[in-house]
Amino acid sequence: MKHVLLMLLALLLSSHVTASEDNYAFDDPNTRAQFLRLTEELRCPMCQNQNIADSNAMIAHDMRRKVYALLKEGKSEQQVIDYMKARYGDFVHYQPPVTAATLWLWAIPFAFIVVAMSVVLIRRRTTVDDDNIEEKLAKADAMLKQEKE
Amino acid sequence: MKKFPLVAVPVLLFTVLIVFLFQGLFSDPRELDSQATGKPLPDFSLPDLMQPDTSYGPDDLTGKVRILNVWGVWCVTCAVELPYLTKLSREQDVTFVGLYFDQDLDPDFGTKTLSRVQQEVTDMLSRYGNPYAFNIFDVYRDMSLDLGVTGAPEHFVIDAEGIIRMHHIGDINERVWNNKIGPLYNRLRQQNRSLEAAE
């Protein structure tokens, strides 16, 4: 039992190991870091819930090769992202751009907070606004007294 | 009367949520809006699959309405659609051009020879039918990447000016042809013919 648990733990911990097996040589550690970052950020169009670093689909393989080639040419990270977006659409990058259609992703949580806050505030104001409170308290006292008797 | 709107708010929100989620049931996550549609073909210079000495460029795909079919012998759906494509090319005079790429022919660690690929292609086409006017060999799969191809089979309807008019992901069968691709193809061909007749 202990072994099974240990193995499960090991499995959980190893989840971040990526499947890419290609060997790409870099002269500059910065370019290497860029390559690793880009292949994590770019999404595979074939196997949609994987990034291209993680996927073994042919298209992901080709995209890694292209990212490598573009970085070797001296392209910046943004240029590589734009290159892929021009071919596969916004879909290919895990960071969605802010457009009229995607604005809601950011707007709805804030709108929800604003609406909830205003509801709470309005509610509170209306309950405080009770002017015959004395009368009601007297009535409640009378009821309590009655119960005691 | 005063309470009515407050009750309606959660009901309304719930209805909106349900409609949104219900639509999600029928949306296809594989359906990507193609970036290639409406654009001219990307620049390329690639050899013929069977005669590697012949090379093609974007100019070889103008002057006529064509369907560029991305395929490979390793692709099962391609084999399934080949007989129907052949029928279309014979009976309705539809022009298909193949964009062939091989899965095993790894550009970095070449494992397969070209003659082997040619042999496999010949075998497959003689078995299932050959709808292609010619086959462009996408050696490094660069052209596929430029076109935004995600796999095979995929089809591009290219008009006489070399502009991509439609990007269809998946196979062509009778239903797809009659409802989606056929009407566009025939309209474009009609336009081109009347243009040619006017000249």
PDB file of C-alpha atoms in Angstrom, chain A:
ATOM      1  CA  MET A   1       0.000   0.000   0.000  1.00  0.00           C
ATOM      2  CA  LYS A   2       2.782   2.350   0.951  1.00  0.00           C
ATOM      3  CA  HIS A   3       4.515   1.606  -2.335  1.00  0.00           C
ATOM      4  CA  VAL A   4       1.389   2.333  -4.323  1.00  0.00           C
ATOM      5  CA  LEU A   5       1.021   5.667  -2.582  1.00  0.00           C
ATOM      6  CA  LEU A   6       4.638   6.502  -3.230  1.00  0.00           C
ATOM      7  CA  MET A   7       4.247   5.617  -6.872  1.00  0.00           C
ATOM      8  CA  LEU A   8       1.137   7.771  -7.142  1.00  0.00           C
ATOM      9  CA  LEU A   9       3.004  10.643  -5.543  1.00  0.00           C
ATOM     10  CA  ALA A  10       5.861  10.173  -7.977  1.00  0.00           C
ATOM     11  CA  LEU A  11       3.370  10.237 -10.842  1.00  0.00           C
ATOM     12  CA  LEU A  12       1.853  13.464  -9.592  1.00  0.00           C
ATOM     13  CA  LEU A  13       5.223  15.100  -9.214  1.00  0.00           C
ATOM     14  CA  SER A  14       6.358  14.075 -12.672  1.00  0.00           C
ATOM     15  CA  SER A  15       3.405  15.676 -14.434  1.00  0.00           C
ATOM     16  CA  HIS A  16       5.458  18.598 -15.604  1.00  0.00           C
ATOM     17  CA  VAL A  17       7.849  16.557 -17.692  1.00  0.00           C
ATOM     18  CA  THR A  18       7.136  17.336 -21.319  1.00  0.00           C
ATOM     19  CA  ALA A  19       6.938  14.819 -24.105  1.00  0.00           C
ATOM     20  CA  SER A  20       9.136  16.545 -26.634  1.00  0.00           C
ATOM     21  CA  GLU A  21      12.100  14.458 -27.528  1.00  0.00           C
ATOM     22  CA  ASP A  22      13.791  16.541 -30.155  1.00  0.00           C
ATOM     23  CA  ASN A  23      17.189  17.916 -29.497  1.00  0.00           C
ATOM     24  CA  TYR A  24      17.680  21.500 -30.405  1.00  0.00           C
ATOM     25  CA  ALA A  25      21.044  23.044 -29.849  1.00  0.00           C
ATOM     26  CA  PHE A  26      21.338  26.653 -28.753  1.00  0.00           C
ATOM     27  CA  ASP A  27      24.459  28.789 -28.575  1.00  0.00           C
ATOM     28  CA  ASP A  28      22.824  31.236 -26.240  1.00  0.00           C
ATOM     29  CA  PRO A  29      21.018  30.215 -23.019  1.00  0.00           C
ATOM     30  CA  ASN A  30      18.646  33.157 -23.509  1.00  0.00           C
ATOM     31  CA  THR A  31      17.429  31.785 -26.822  1.00  0.00           C
ATOM     32  CA  ARG A  32      16.995  28.424 -25.194  1.00  0.00           C
ATOM     33  CA  ALA A  33      14.838  29.973 -22.467  1.00  0.00           C
ATOM     34  CA  GLN A  34      12.832  31.769 -25.151  1.00  0.00           C
ATOM     35  CA  PHE A  35      12.326  28.528 -27.034  1.00  0.00           C
ATOM     36  CA  LEU A  36      11.111  26.715 -23.933  1.00  0.00           C
ATOM     37  CA  ARG A  37       8.790  29.581 -23.037  1.00  0.00           C
ATOM     38  CA  LEU A  38       7.324  29.782 -26.540  1.00  0.00           C
ATOM     39  CA  THR A  39       6.713  26.064 -26.890  1.00  0.00           C
ATOM     40  CA  GLU A  40       4.861  26.164 -23.556  1.00  0.00           C
ATOM     41  CA  GLU A  41       2.759  29.167 -24.570  1.00  0.00           C
ATOM     42  CA  LEU A  42       1.819  27.982 -28.051  1.00  0.00           C
ATOM     43  CA  ARG A  43      -1.081  25.628 -28.334  1.00  0.00           C
ATOM     44  CA  CYS A  44      -1.196  22.599 -30.586  1.00  0.00           C
ATOM     45  CA  PRO A  45      -3.987  22.963 -33.192  1.00  0.00           C
ATOM     46  CA  MET A  46      -4.398  19.208 -33.495  1.00  0.00           C
ATOM     47  CA  CYS A  47      -4.529  18.066 -29.878  1.00  0.00           C
ATOM     48  CA  GLN A  48      -6.214  21.060 -28.461  1.00  0.00           C
ATOM     49  CA  ASN A  49      -5.515  20.809 -24.772  1.00  0.00           C
ATOM     50  CA  GLN A  50      -1.792  20.498 -25.090  1.00  0.00           C
ATOM     51  CA  ASN A  51       0.914  23.010 -25.794  1.00  0.00           C
ATOM     52  CA  ILE A  52       3.368  22.255 -28.535  1.00  0.00           C
ATOM     53  CA  ALA A  53       6.106  21.365 -26.060  1.00  0.00           C
ATOM     54  CA  ASP A  54       3.919  18.652 -24.618  1.00  0.00           C
ATOM     55  CA  SER A  55       2.399  17.259 -27.795  1.00  0.00           C
ATOM     56  CA  ASN A  56       3.821  14.574 -30.002  1.00  0.00           C
ATOM     57  CA  ALA A  57       1.508  15.279 -32.952  1.00  0.00           C
ATOM     58  CA  MET A  58       3.257  15.883 -36.231  1.00  0.00           C
ATOM     59  CA  ILE A  59       1.990  19.424 -36.401  1.00  0.00           C
ATOM     60  CA  ALA A  60       3.414  20.182 -32.952  1.00  0.00           C
ATOM     61  CA  HIS A  61       6.724  18.712 -34.049  1.00  0.00           C
ATOM     62  CA  ASP A  62       6.700  20.928 -37.145  1.00  0.00           C
ATOM     63  CA  MET A  63       5.790  23.964 -35.110  1.00  0.00           C
ATOM     64  CA  ARG A  64       8.652  23.379 -32.684  1.00  0.00           C
ATOM     65  CA  ARG A  65      10.988  23.083 -35.631  1.00  0.00           C
ATOM     66  CA  LYS A  66       9.610  26.349 -37.018  1.00  0.00           C
ATOM     67  CA  VAL A  67       9.915  28.145 -33.669  1.00  0.00           C
ATOM     68  CA  TYR A  68      13.510  26.983 -33.481  1.00  0.00           C
ATOM     69  CA  ALA A  69      14.237  28.134 -37.033  1.00  0.00           C
ATOM     70  CA  LEU A  70      12.627  31.526 -36.458  1.00  0.00           C
ATOM     71  CA  LEU A  71      14.551  32.089 -33.227  1.00  0.00           C
ATOM     72  CA  LYS A  72      17.758  31.119 -35.007  1.00  0.00           C
ATOM     73  CA  GLU A  73      16.963  33.790 -37.574  1.00  0.00           C
ATOM     74  CA  GLY A  74      16.953  36.272 -34.716  1.00  0.00           C
ATOM     75  CA  LYS A  75      13.201  36.825 -34.501  1.00  0.00           C
ATOM     76  CA  SER A  76      11.810  38.088 -31.220  1.00  0.00           C
ATOM     77  CA  GLU A  77       9.323  36.146 -29.116  1.00  0.00           C
ATOM     78  CA  GLN A  78       6.460  38.408 -30.183  1.00  0.00           C
ATOM     79  CA  GLN A  79       7.389  37.955 -33.846  1.00  0.00           C
ATOM     80  CA  VAL A  80       7.231  34.169 -33.478  1.00  0.00           C
ATOM     81  CA  ILE A  81       3.831  34.407 -31.781  1.00  0.00           C
ATOM     82  CA  ASP A  82       2.551  36.705 -34.547  1.00  0.00           C
ATOM     83  CA  TYR A  83       3.895  34.317 -37.186  1.00  0.00           C
ATOM     84  CA  MET A  84       1.914  31.439 -35.694  1.00  0.00           C
ATOM     85  CA  LYS A  85      -1.173  33.598 -35.159  1.00  0.00           C
ATOM     86  CA  ALA A  86      -1.121  34.642 -38.814  1.00  0.00           C
ATOM     87  CA  ARG A  87      -1.417  30.971 -39.744  1.00  0.00           C
ATOM     88  CA  TYR A  88      -3.489  29.378 -37.010  1.00  0.00           C
ATOM     89  CA  GLY A  89      -5.399  32.317 -35.534  1.00  0.00           C
ATOM     90  CA  ASP A  90      -5.562  33.673 -31.973  1.00  0.00           C
ATOM     91  CA  PHE A  91      -6.401  30.154 -30.917  1.00  0.00           C
ATOM     92  CA  VAL A  92      -2.766  29.108 -31.127  1.00  0.00           C
ATOM     93  CA  HIS A  93      -1.608  31.310 -28.248  1.00  0.00           C
ATOM     94  CA  TYR A  94      -2.692  30.533 -24.711  1.00  0.00           C
ATOM     95  CA  GLN A  95      -2.993  34.228 -23.841  1.00  0.00           C
ATOM     96  CA  PRO A  96      -6.163  35.472 -25.516  1.00  0.00           C
ATOM     97  CA  PRO A  97      -6.086  39.020 -26.898  1.00  0.00           C
ATOM     98  CA  VAL A  98      -8.533  41.591 -25.530  1.00  0.00           C
ATOM     99  CA  THR A  99     -11.171  42.086 -28.221  1.00  0.00           C
ATOM    100  CA  ALA A 100     -14.858  42.993 -28.180  1.00  0.00           C
ATOM    101  CA  ALA A 101     -15.693  39.289 -27.941  1.00  0.00           C
ATOM    102  CA  THR A 102     -13.199  38.339 -25.228  1.00  0.00           C
ATOM    103  CA  LEU A 103     -13.538  41.508 -23.135  1.00  0.00           C
ATOM    104  CA  TRP A 104     -16.275  39.744 -21.193  1.00  0.00           C
ATOM    105  CA  LEU A 105     -13.786  37.347 -19.694  1.00  0.00           C
ATOM    106  CA  TRP A 106     -12.335  40.226 -17.696  1.00  0.00           C
ATOM    107  CA  ALA A 107     -15.453  42.365 -17.421  1.00  0.00           C
ATOM    108  CA  ILE A 108     -17.911  39.823 -16.022  1.00  0.00           C
ATOM    109  CA  PRO A 109     -16.114  39.140 -12.695  1.00  0.00           C
ATOM    110  CA  PHE A 110     -15.844  42.889 -12.014  1.00  0.00           C
ATOM    111  CA  ALA A 111     -19.433  43.468 -13.080  1.00  0.00           C
ATOM    112  CA  PHE A 112     -20.476  40.708 -10.715  1.00  0.00           C
ATOM    113  CA  ILE A 113     -18.625  42.322  -7.789  1.00  0.00           C
ATOM    114  CA  VAL A 114     -20.139  45.735  -8.561  1.00  0.00           C
ATOM    115  CA  VAL A 115     -23.660  44.321  -8.810  1.00  0.00           C
ATOM    116  CA  ALA A 116     -23.300  42.262  -5.631  1.00  0.00           C
ATOM    117  CA  MET A 117     -21.877  45.221  -3.676  1.00  0.00           C
ATOM    118  CA  SER A 118     -24.646  47.558  -4.803  1.00  0.00           C
ATOM    119  CA  VAL A 119     -27.309  44.993  -3.906  1.00  0.00           C
ATOM    120  CA  VAL A 120     -25.818  44.630  -0.423  1.00  0.00           C
ATOM    121  CA  LEU A 121     -25.595  48.408   0.043  1.00  0.00           C
ATOM    122  CA  ILE A 122     -29.143  49.052  -1.162  1.00  0.00           C
ATOM    123  CA  ARG A 123     -30.495  46.290   1.058  1.00  0.00           C
ATOM    124  CA  ARG A 124     -28.750  47.686   4.113  1.00  0.00           C
ATOM    125  CA  ARG A 125     -30.011  51.197   3.472  1.00  0.00           C
ATOM    126  CA  THR A 126     -33.613  50.098   3.150  1.00  0.00           C
ATOM    127  CA  THR A 127     -33.580  48.056   6.383  1.00  0.00           C
ATOM    128  CA  VAL A 128     -31.954  50.899   8.383  1.00  0.00           C
ATOM    129  CA  ASP A 129     -34.638  53.185   7.016  1.00  0.00           C
ATOM    130  CA  ASP A 130     -37.248  51.757   9.383  1.00  0.00           C
ATOM    131  CA  ASP A 131     -38.847  54.642  11.277  1.00  0.00           C
ATOM    132  CA  ASN A 132     -41.413  52.778  13.333  1.00  0.00           C
ATOM    133  CA  ILE A 133     -38.743  50.621  14.898  1.00  0.00           C
ATOM    134  CA  GLU A 134     -39.698  51.770  18.419  1.00  0.00           C
ATOM    135  CA  GLU A 135     -43.235  50.619  17.883  1.00  0.00           C
ATOM    136  CA  LYS A 136     -42.105  47.209  16.670  1.00  0.00           C
ATOM    137  CA  LEU A 137     -39.706  46.761  19.579  1.00  0.00           C
ATOM    138  CA  ALA A 138     -42.495  47.558  22.009  1.00  0.00           C
ATOM    139  CA  LYS A 139     -44.672  45.003  20.316  1.00  0.00           C
ATOM    140  CA  ALA A 140     -41.929  42.405  20.523  1.00  0.00           C
ATOM    141  CA  ASP A 141     -41.405  43.112  24.203  1.00  0.00           C
ATOM    142  CA  ALA A 142     -45.106  42.702  24.791  1.00  0.00           C
ATOM    143  CA  MET A 143     -45.053  39.365  23.010  1.00  0.00           C
ATOM    144  CA  LEU A 144     -42.092  38.166  25.050  1.00  0.00           C
ATOM    145  CA  LYS A 145     -43.798  39.198  28.258  1.00  0.00           C
ATOM    146  CA  GLN A 146     -46.915  37.348  27.213  1.00  0.00           C
ATOM    147  CA  GLU A 147     -44.926  34.202  26.611  1.00  0.00           C
ATOM    148  CA  LYS A 148     -43.315  34.355  30.042  1.00  0.00           C
ATOM    149  CA  GLU A 149     -46.617  34.586  31.798  1.00  0.00           C
TER     150      GLU A 149
END
